[in-house]
mmCIF file of C-alpha atoms in Angstrom:
data_model
loop_
_atom_site.group_PDB
_atom_site.id
_atom_site.type_symbol
_atom_site.label_atom_id
_atom_site.label_comp_id
_atom_site.label_asym_id
_atom_site.label_seq_id
_atom_site.Cartn_x
_atom_site.Cartn_y
_atom_site.Cartn_z
ATOM 1 C CA MET A 250 -18.587 13.921 -11.439
ATOM 2 C CA ASN A 251 -22.222 14.502 -10.501
ATOM 3 C CA LYS A 252 -21.471 17.948 -9.137
ATOM 4 C CA PHE A 253 -19.890 18.872 -12.530
ATOM 5 C CA PHE A 254 -22.814 17.449 -14.464
ATOM 6 C CA THR A 255 -25.188 19.290 -12.190
ATOM 7 C CA LEU A 256 -23.501 22.688 -12.562
ATOM 8 C CA THR A 257 -23.232 22.170 -16.376
ATOM 9 C CA SER A 258 -27.007 21.132 -16.399
ATOM 10 C CA ILE A 259 -27.883 24.204 -14.457
ATOM 11 C CA LYS A 260 -25.912 26.487 -16.770
ATOM 12 C CA VAL A 261 -27.424 24.941 -19.846
ATOM 13 C CA LEU A 262 -30.939 24.910 -18.470
ATOM 14 C CA THR A 263 -30.533 28.495 -17.234
ATOM 15 C CA ASN A 264 -29.329 29.632 -20.632
ATOM 16 C CA THR A 265 -32.417 27.902 -22.052
ATOM 17 C CA ALA A 266 -34.667 29.669 -19.597
ATOM 18 C CA ILE A 267 -33.168 33.046 -20.402
ATOM 19 C CA GLN A 268 -33.702 32.433 -24.050
ATOM 20 C CA THR A 269 -37.266 31.335 -23.284
ATOM 21 C CA SER A 270 -37.912 34.408 -21.173
ATOM 22 C CA THR A 271 -36.733 36.816 -23.935
ATOM 23 C CA SER A 272 -39.122 35.197 -26.371
ATOM 24 C CA PRO A 273 -42.165 37.620 -26.920
ATOM 25 C CA SER A 274 -44.646 34.901 -27.654
ATOM 26 C CA LYS A 275 -44.490 33.258 -24.249
ATOM 27 C CA SER A 276 -46.811 34.262 -21.462
ATOM 28 C CA PRO A 277 -45.424 35.088 -17.919
ATOM 29 C CA LEU A 278 -47.126 31.932 -16.672
ATOM 30 C CA ALA A 279 -45.373 29.681 -19.282
ATOM 31 C CA LYS A 280 -42.075 31.451 -18.319
ATOM 32 C CA ALA A 281 -42.600 30.648 -14.666
ATOM 33 C CA VAL A 282 -43.573 27.000 -15.349
ATOM 34 C CA ALA A 283 -40.435 26.573 -17.516
ATOM 35 C CA LEU A 284 -38.198 28.035 -14.903
ATOM 36 C CA ALA A 285 -39.740 25.951 -12.107
ATOM 37 C CA ALA A 286 -39.097 22.903 -14.265
ATOM 38 C CA ILE A 287 -35.489 23.791 -14.852
ATOM 39 C CA LEU A 288 -34.786 24.383 -11.105
ATOM 40 C CA SER A 289 -36.595 21.204 -10.046
ATOM 41 C CA THR A 290 -34.657 19.120 -12.471
ATOM 42 C CA ALA A 291 -31.267 20.620 -11.278
ATOM 43 C CA LEU A 292 -32.261 19.979 -7.531
ATOM 44 C CA ILE A 293 -33.242 16.419 -8.304
ATOM 45 C CA SER A 294 -30.192 15.624 -10.239
ATOM 46 C CA GLY A 295 -27.988 17.054 -7.405
ATOM 47 C CA CYS A 296 -29.460 14.681 -4.861
ATOM 48 C CA ALA A 297 -29.229 11.442 -6.969
ATOM 49 C CA SER A 298 -25.682 10.649 -5.602
ATOM 50 C CA LYS A 299 -26.910 10.012 -2.077
ATOM 51 C CA ASP A 300 -29.346 7.218 -2.695
ATOM 52 C CA ARG A 301 -27.453 4.388 -1.021
ATOM 53 C CA TYR A 302 -25.711 3.311 2.075
ATOM 54 C CA ILE A 303 -22.675 0.914 1.797
ATOM 55 C CA GLU A 304 -21.764 -1.146 4.789
ATOM 56 C CA TRP A 305 -18.033 -2.408 4.846
ATOM 57 C CA GLU A 306 -16.581 -5.561 6.226
ATOM 58 C CA THR A 307 -12.902 -6.323 6.933
ATOM 59 C CA GLN A 308 -11.904 -9.744 5.423
ATOM 60 C CA ALA A 309 -8.843 -11.632 6.849
ATOM 61 C CA PRO A 310 -6.755 -13.990 4.750
ATOM 62 C CA GLU A 311 -7.340 -17.737 4.962
ATOM 63 C CA SER A 312 -3.890 -18.538 6.136
ATOM 64 C CA PHE A 313 -0.819 -16.763 7.647
ATOM 65 C CA PRO A 314 2.675 -18.040 6.728
ATOM 66 C CA LYS A 315 5.682 -17.777 8.988
ATOM 67 C CA LEU A 316 8.919 -16.748 7.279
ATOM 68 C CA THR A 317 12.375 -17.399 8.950
ATOM 69 C CA ALA A 318 15.732 -15.787 8.141
ATOM 70 C CA ILE A 319 19.266 -16.289 9.422
ATOM 71 C CA GLY A 320 21.898 -13.573 9.402
ATOM 72 C CA TYR A 321 25.695 -14.177 9.798
ATOM 73 C CA ALA A 322 28.473 -11.758 10.756
ATOM 74 C CA PRO A 323 32.177 -12.566 11.221
ATOM 75 C CA LEU A 324 33.726 -11.792 14.602
ATOM 76 C CA ASP A 325 37.280 -11.271 13.758
ATOM 77 C CA ILE A 326 36.979 -8.471 11.293
ATOM 78 C CA GLN A 327 34.740 -6.190 13.366
ATOM 79 C CA PRO A 328 36.397 -2.729 13.705
ATOM 80 C CA ALA A 329 36.789 -2.749 17.509
ATOM 81 C CA GLU A 330 39.770 -3.193 19.940
ATOM 82 C CA SER A 331 38.210 -5.374 22.674
ATOM 83 C CA GLN A 332 36.613 -8.799 22.093
ATOM 84 C CA SER A 333 33.340 -7.872 23.870
ATOM 85 C CA GLN A 334 32.914 -4.887 21.435
ATOM 86 C CA LYS A 335 33.601 -7.111 18.506
ATOM 87 C CA VAL A 336 30.878 -9.603 19.707
ATOM 88 C CA LEU A 337 28.389 -6.690 20.175
ATOM 89 C CA MET A 338 29.160 -5.391 16.668
ATOM 90 C CA ALA A 339 28.861 -8.860 15.278
ATOM 91 C CA MET A 340 25.478 -9.366 17.000
ATOM 92 C CA GLN A 341 24.146 -6.219 15.431
ATOM 93 C CA ALA A 342 25.535 -6.927 12.023
ATOM 94 C CA SER A 343 24.006 -10.475 12.002
ATOM 95 C CA LYS A 344 20.613 -9.073 13.067
ATOM 96 C CA ILE A 345 20.660 -6.515 10.177
ATOM 97 C CA ALA A 346 21.725 -9.411 7.800
ATOM 98 C CA ALA A 347 18.794 -11.411 8.942
ATOM 99 C CA TYR A 348 16.355 -8.389 8.484
ATOM 100 C CA ARG A 349 17.593 -8.046 5.029
ATOM 101 C CA GLU A 350 16.888 -11.621 4.193
ATOM 102 C CA LEU A 351 13.407 -11.220 5.578
ATOM 103 C CA ALA A 352 12.945 -8.139 3.306
ATOM 104 C CA GLU A 353 14.133 -10.089 0.414
ATOM 105 C CA GLN A 354 11.506 -12.816 0.994
ATOM 106 C CA VAL A 355 8.655 -10.287 1.584
ATOM 107 C CA TYR A 356 9.522 -7.727 -1.119
ATOM 108 C CA GLY A 357 11.850 -9.487 -3.433
ATOM 109 C CA GLN A 358 15.220 -8.284 -4.706
ATOM 110 C CA GLN A 359 15.905 -5.732 -7.418
ATOM 111 C CA LEU A 360 18.743 -6.801 -9.738
ATOM 112 C CA SER A 361 20.733 -4.641 -12.099
ATOM 113 C CA ALA A 362 23.185 -6.415 -14.346
ATOM 114 C CA ASN A 363 25.653 -5.193 -16.934
ATOM 115 C CA SER A 364 27.835 -7.195 -19.324
ATOM 116 C CA ASN A 365 30.383 -5.976 -21.899
ATOM 117 C CA VAL A 366 31.581 -7.910 -24.931
ATOM 118 C CA ASN A 367 34.667 -6.983 -26.956
ATOM 119 C CA ASP A 368 35.495 -8.995 -30.009
ATOM 120 C CA TRP A 369 32.873 -11.629 -29.235
ATOM 121 C CA VAL A 370 34.559 -12.176 -25.788
ATOM 122 C CA LEU A 371 32.934 -11.181 -22.402
ATOM 123 C CA SER A 372 35.264 -8.533 -21.072
ATOM 124 C CA SER A 373 33.253 -7.587 -17.965
ATOM 125 C CA ASP A 374 30.273 -8.733 -16.126
ATOM 126 C CA SER A 375 28.663 -7.044 -13.101
ATOM 127 C CA ILE A 376 25.583 -7.593 -11.030
ATOM 128 C CA GLN A 377 24.121 -5.358 -8.360
ATOM 129 C CA ALA A 378 21.354 -6.405 -6.020
ATOM 130 C CA SER A 379 19.217 -4.188 -3.672
ATOM 131 C CA VAL A 380 16.227 -4.593 -1.539
ATOM 132 C CA SER A 381 14.003 -2.048 0.066
ATOM 133 C CA GLY A 382 11.102 -2.429 2.557
ATOM 134 C CA VAL A 383 9.793 -2.058 6.026
ATOM 135 C CA ILE A 384 9.689 -5.183 8.236
ATOM 136 C CA ARG A 385 7.430 -4.903 11.252
ATOM 137 C CA GLY A 386 6.617 -7.625 13.847
ATOM 138 C CA ALA A 387 9.686 -9.897 13.435
ATOM 139 C CA LYS A 388 10.990 -11.642 16.428
ATOM 140 C CA VAL A 389 14.570 -12.745 17.190
ATOM 141 C CA ILE A 390 14.376 -16.396 17.835
ATOM 142 C CA LYS A 391 18.009 -17.134 18.504
ATOM 143 C CA THR A 392 21.295 -15.265 18.566
ATOM 144 C CA TYR A 393 24.530 -17.219 19.196
ATOM 145 C CA PRO A 394 28.282 -17.435 18.382
ATOM 146 C CA ALA A 395 29.109 -20.242 15.826
ATOM 147 C CA GLY A 396 32.848 -20.503 15.480
ATOM 148 C CA ASP A 397 34.210 -17.334 13.942
ATOM 149 C CA HIS A 398 30.781 -15.991 13.277
ATOM 150 C CA TYR A 399 27.817 -14.738 15.184
ATOM 151 C CA VAL A 400 24.304 -15.828 14.024
ATOM 152 C CA THR A 401 20.918 -14.369 14.548
ATOM 153 C CA GLU A 402 17.693 -16.199 13.612
ATOM 154 C CA LEU A 403 14.437 -14.151 13.016
ATOM 155 C CA GLU A 404 10.818 -15.123 12.452
ATOM 156 C CA LEU A 405 8.126 -13.147 10.920
ATOM 157 C CA ASP A 406 4.613 -14.421 11.604
ATOM 158 C CA PHE A 407 2.113 -12.900 9.186
ATOM 159 C CA SER A 408 -0.737 -13.232 11.626
ATOM 160 C CA GLN A 409 1.115 -10.631 13.793
ATOM 161 C CA VAL A 410 1.838 -8.561 10.624
ATOM 162 C CA TRP A 411 -1.866 -8.697 9.794
ATOM 163 C CA GLU A 412 -2.810 -7.441 13.299
ATOM 164 C CA LEU A 413 -0.242 -4.461 12.929
ATOM 165 C CA TYR A 414 -1.446 -3.690 9.430
ATOM 166 C CA GLN A 415 -5.172 -3.595 10.753
ATOM 167 C CA GLN A 416 -4.264 -1.022 13.242
ATOM 168 C CA GLN A 417 -2.948 1.331 10.519
ATOM 169 C CA ASN A 418 -4.883 0.479 7.354
ATOM 170 C CA ARG A 419 -8.193 -1.371 7.382
ATOM 171 C CA PRO A 420 -8.747 -3.114 4.047
ATOM 172 C CA GLN A 421 -12.338 -3.588 3.606
ATOM 173 C CA LYS A 422 -14.923 -5.285 1.287
ATOM 174 C CA ILE A 423 -18.539 -4.336 0.762
ATOM 175 C CA LYS A 424 -20.734 -6.256 3.133
ATOM 176 C CA GLU A 425 -24.162 -4.757 2.158
ATOM 177 C CA ILE A 426 -25.603 -2.009 0.032
ATOM 178 C CA THR A 427 -28.821 -0.486 0.945
ATOM 179 C CA TYR A 428 -30.618 1.596 -1.635
ATOM 180 C CA PHE A 429 -33.161 4.349 -0.741
#
């Protein structure tokens, strides 16, 4: 914004100087003084934006919560022929379900609902839920079979998420401003 203002000021002030220089009643010394004043004003206003130094400081939150999530997957309906393949597929499915639960806790769930009423009677009702997000830093606490299901327990420690976030994005606050 300062550059725009400065360029506009120079244009206006230069136009004023040209008008002043075409005036027959001004002496050459007065014209030179006017032009020097215009140029010095333009130079001073262009330097005004660099009159301070801001020192930034990263500020950590006061506490870091730990979130846990549990994912379940049935063993019997996995699309595999051998039992060992069904177990591996159920392990993966339960891990994905646990990650989805963590994403729901961190980002929330988006719901879309639709209801239809005919003759004052509810004829159809549907609800769709979705979640979207990136989970980094989660740890698998336990993974085990439980009856006909496979279970995976995850934990998300926000102190570890904070450290990962600090490596990518450094949120900062102003520590000190020094004016020159």
